Tab-separated table of C-alpha atoms in Angstrom:
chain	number	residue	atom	x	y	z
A	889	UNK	CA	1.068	20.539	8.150
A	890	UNK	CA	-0.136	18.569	5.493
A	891	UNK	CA	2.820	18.458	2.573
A	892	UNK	CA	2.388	19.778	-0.893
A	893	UNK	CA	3.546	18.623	-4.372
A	894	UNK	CA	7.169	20.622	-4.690
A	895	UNK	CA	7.938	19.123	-1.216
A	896	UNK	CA	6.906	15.689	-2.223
A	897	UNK	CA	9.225	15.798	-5.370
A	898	UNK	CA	12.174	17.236	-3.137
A	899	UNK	CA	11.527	13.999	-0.671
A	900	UNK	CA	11.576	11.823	-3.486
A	901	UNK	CA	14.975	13.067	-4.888
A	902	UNK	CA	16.678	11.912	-1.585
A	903	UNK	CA	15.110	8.790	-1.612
A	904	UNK	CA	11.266	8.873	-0.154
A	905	UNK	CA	9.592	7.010	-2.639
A	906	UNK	CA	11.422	4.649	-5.213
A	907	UNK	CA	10.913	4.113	-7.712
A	908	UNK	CA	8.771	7.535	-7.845
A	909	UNK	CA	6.517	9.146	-10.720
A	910	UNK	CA	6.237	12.881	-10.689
A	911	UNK	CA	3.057	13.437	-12.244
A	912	UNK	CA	-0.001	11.769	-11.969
A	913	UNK	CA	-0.536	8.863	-14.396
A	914	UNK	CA	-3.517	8.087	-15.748
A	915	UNK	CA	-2.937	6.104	-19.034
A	916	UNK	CA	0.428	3.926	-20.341
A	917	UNK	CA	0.224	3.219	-23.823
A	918	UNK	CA	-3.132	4.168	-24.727
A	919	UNK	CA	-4.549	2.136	-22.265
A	920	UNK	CA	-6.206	3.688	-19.423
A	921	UNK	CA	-5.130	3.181	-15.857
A	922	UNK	CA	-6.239	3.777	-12.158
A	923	UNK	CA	-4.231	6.771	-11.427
A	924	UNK	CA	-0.857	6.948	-9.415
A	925	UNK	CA	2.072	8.987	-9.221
A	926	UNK	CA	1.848	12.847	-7.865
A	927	UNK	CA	-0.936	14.320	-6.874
A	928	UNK	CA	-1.216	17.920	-5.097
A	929	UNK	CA	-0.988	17.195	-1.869
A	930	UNK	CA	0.018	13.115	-1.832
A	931	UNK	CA	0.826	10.441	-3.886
A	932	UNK	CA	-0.910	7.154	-5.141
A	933	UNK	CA	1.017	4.154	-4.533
A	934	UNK	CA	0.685	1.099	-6.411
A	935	UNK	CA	0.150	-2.481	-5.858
A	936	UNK	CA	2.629	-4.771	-6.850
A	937	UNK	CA	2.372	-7.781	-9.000
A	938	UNK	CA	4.588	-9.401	-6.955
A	939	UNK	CA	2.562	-11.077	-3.680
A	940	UNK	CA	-0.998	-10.968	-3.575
A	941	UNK	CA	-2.997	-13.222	-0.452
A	942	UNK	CA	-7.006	-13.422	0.748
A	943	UNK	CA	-7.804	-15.185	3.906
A	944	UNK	CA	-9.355	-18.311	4.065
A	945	UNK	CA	-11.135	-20.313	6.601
A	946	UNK	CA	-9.780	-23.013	8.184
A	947	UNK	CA	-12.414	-24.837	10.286
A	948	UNK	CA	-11.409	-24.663	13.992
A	949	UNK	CA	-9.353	-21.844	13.848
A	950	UNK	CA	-9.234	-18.356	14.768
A	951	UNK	CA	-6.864	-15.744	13.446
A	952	UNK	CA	-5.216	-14.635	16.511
A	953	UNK	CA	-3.028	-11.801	16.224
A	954	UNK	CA	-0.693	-12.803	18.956
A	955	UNK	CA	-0.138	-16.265	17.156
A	956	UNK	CA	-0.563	-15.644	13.465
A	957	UNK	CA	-0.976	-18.753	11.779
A	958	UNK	CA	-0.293	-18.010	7.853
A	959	UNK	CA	-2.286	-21.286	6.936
A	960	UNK	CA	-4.815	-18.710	6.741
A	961	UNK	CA	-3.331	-16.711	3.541
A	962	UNK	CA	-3.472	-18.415	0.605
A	963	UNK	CA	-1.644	-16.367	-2.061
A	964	UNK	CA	-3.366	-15.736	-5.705
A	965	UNK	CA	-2.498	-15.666	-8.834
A	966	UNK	CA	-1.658	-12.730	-11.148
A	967	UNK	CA	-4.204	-12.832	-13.890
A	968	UNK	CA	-3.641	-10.754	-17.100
A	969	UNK	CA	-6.007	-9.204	-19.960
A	970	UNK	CA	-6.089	-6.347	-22.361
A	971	UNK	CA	-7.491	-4.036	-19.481
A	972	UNK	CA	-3.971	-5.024	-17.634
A	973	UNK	CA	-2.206	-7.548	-14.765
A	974	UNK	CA	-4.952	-7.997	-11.526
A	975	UNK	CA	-6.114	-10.318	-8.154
A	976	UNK	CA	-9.553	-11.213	-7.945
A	977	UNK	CA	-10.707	-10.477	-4.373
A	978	UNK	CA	-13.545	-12.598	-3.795
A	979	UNK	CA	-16.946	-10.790	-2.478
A	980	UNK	CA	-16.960	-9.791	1.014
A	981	UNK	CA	-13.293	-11.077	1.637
A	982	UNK	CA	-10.080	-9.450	3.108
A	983	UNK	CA	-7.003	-9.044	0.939
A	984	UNK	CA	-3.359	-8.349	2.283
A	985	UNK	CA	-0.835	-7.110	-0.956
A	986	UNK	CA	2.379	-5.206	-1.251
A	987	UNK	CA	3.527	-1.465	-2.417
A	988	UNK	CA	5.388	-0.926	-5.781
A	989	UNK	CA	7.027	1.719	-4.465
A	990	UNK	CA	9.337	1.825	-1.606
A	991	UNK	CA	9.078	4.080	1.074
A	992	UNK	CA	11.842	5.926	3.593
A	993	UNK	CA	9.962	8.677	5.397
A	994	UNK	CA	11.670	11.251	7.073
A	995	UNK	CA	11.890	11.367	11.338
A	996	UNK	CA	9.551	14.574	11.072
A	997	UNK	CA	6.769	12.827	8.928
A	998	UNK	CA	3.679	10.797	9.700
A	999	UNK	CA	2.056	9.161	6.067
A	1000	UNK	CA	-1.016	8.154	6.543
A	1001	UNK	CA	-2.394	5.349	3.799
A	1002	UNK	CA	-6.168	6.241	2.433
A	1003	UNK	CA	-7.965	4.483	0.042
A	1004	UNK	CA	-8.874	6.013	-3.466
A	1005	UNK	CA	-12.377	6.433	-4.599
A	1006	UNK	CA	-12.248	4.542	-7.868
A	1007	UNK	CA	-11.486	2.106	-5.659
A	1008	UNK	CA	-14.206	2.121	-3.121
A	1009	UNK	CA	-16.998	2.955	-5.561
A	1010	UNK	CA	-15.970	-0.868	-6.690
A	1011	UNK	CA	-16.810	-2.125	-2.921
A	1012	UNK	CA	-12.393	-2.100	-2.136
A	1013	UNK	CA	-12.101	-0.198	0.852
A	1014	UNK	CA	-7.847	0.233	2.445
A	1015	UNK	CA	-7.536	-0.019	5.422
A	1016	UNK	CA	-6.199	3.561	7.034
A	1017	UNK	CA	-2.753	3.040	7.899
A	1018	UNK	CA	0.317	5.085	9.280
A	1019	UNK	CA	3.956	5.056	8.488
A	1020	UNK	CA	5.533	6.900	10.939
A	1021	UNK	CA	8.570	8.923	11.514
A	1022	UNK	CA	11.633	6.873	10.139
A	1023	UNK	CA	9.630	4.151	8.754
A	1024	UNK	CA	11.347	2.067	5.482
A	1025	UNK	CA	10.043	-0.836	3.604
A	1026	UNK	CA	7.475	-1.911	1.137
A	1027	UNK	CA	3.979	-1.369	2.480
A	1028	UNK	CA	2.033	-4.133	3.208
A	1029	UNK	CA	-1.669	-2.955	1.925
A	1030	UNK	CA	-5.169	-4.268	3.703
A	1031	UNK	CA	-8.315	-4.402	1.387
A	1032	UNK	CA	-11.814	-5.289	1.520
A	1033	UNK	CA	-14.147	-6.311	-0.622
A	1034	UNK	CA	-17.536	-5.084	1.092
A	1035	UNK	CA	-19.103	-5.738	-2.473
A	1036	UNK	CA	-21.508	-8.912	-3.078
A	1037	UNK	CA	-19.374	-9.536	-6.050
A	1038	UNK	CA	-15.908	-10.732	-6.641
A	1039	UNK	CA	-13.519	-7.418	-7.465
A	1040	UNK	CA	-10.660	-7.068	-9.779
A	1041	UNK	CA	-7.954	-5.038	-7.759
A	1042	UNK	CA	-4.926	-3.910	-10.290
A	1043	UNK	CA	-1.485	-4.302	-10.128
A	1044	UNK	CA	0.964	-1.634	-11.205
A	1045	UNK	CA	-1.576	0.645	-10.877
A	1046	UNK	CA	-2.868	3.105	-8.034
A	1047	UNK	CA	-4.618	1.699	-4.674
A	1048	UNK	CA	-4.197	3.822	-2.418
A	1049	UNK	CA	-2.994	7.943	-1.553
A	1050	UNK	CA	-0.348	8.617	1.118
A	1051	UNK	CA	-0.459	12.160	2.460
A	1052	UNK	CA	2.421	13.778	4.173
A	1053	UNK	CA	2.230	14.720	7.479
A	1054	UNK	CA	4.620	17.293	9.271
A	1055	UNK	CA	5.140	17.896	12.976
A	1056	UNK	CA	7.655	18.644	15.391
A	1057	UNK	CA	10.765	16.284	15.933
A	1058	UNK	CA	9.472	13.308	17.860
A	1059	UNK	CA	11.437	11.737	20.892
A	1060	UNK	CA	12.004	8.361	19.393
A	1061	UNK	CA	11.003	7.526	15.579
A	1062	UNK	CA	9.677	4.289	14.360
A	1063	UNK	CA	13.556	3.276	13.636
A	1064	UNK	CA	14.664	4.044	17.226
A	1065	UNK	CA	12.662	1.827	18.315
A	1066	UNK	CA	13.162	-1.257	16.348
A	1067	UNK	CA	9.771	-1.313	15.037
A	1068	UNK	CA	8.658	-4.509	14.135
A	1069	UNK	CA	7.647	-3.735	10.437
A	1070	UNK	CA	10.871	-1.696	9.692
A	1071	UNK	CA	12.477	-2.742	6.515
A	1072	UNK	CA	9.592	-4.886	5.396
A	1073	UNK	CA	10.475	-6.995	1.986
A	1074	UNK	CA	8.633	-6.552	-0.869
A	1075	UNK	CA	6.292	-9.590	0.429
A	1076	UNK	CA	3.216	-9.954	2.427
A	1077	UNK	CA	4.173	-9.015	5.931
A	1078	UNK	CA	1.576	-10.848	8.627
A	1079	UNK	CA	0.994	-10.231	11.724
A	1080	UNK	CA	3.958	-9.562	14.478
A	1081	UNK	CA	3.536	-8.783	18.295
């Protein structure tokens, strides 16, 4: 069952999502913003200022999953201006960032990560993640730039809507069996086998 609002808000009062915004924000200080916080049935995370990294080439290499070499991040710079704090993604480049917000789902919930349209009608498309059952950390967020043209991607502001998934007790959750990205930092997580 996909979760609502009220249930959202009771998940964030044990701990779910912190620091966590119960409506849906859309302007701070008469300055408009992408949208995060509560929505009906999910919530828009946020990207933090904090770590921000495209990949680059490196002549001779190949980024090899098995034997991630991080040589191929190079972190960016936060820029600011009066429309607010943001990475550049370059056009038709890949983008790995961080959540605001961190997240402790419970062992009966499956969040999957979707982009938001704002966002994609800009050429930033997320890559469709899960956090399963038991999962805690900071997110670490994929984008793409699919647009010919370099793309501002905001921090503090919304990327990306989780929605709640509910279904019966699982076996073994994502903590009982040491995942590998369980209690990720609030940095860039790369690549672990």
């Amino acid at each position: 069952m996909l979760k609502n609002d009220k249930w959202i808000i009771e998940q964030a009062k044990l701990g779910m999502i912190s620091p966590f915004e119960s409506s849906l924000v859309r302007e701070i200080e008469d300055r408009r913003v992408i949208s995060y916080g509560l929505s009906s049935y999910g919530y828009d995370l946020r990207l933090s200022p904090t770590d921000f990294r495209i990949f680059r080439h490196i002549p001779g290499t190949v980024v090899n999953p098995k034997r991630f070499n991080s040589d191929n991040l190079e972190s960016i710079a936060l820029q600011t201006d009066e429309d607010g704090s943001f990475f550049i993604i370059p056009a038709n480049s890949y983008a790995l960032g961080v959540s605001l917000e961190r997240l402790r789902i419970p062992a009966n919930i499956t969040v999957i990560c979707i982009g938001k349209s704002t966002m994609a009608r800009c050429g930033i498309i997320a890559n469709i993640t899960p956090a399963e059952a038991s999962w805690e950390g900071f997110l670490t967020l994929e984008f793409s730039n699919a647009s010919s043209a370099d793309c501002r991607i905001y921090a503090n502001e919304g990327v990306l809507q989780l929605l709640f998934l509910e279904g019966e007790p699982c076996q073994t959750t994502y903590a009982e069996r040491f995942g590998k990205y369980q209690n990720q930092p609030q940095t860039v997580t790369i690549a672990k086998v």
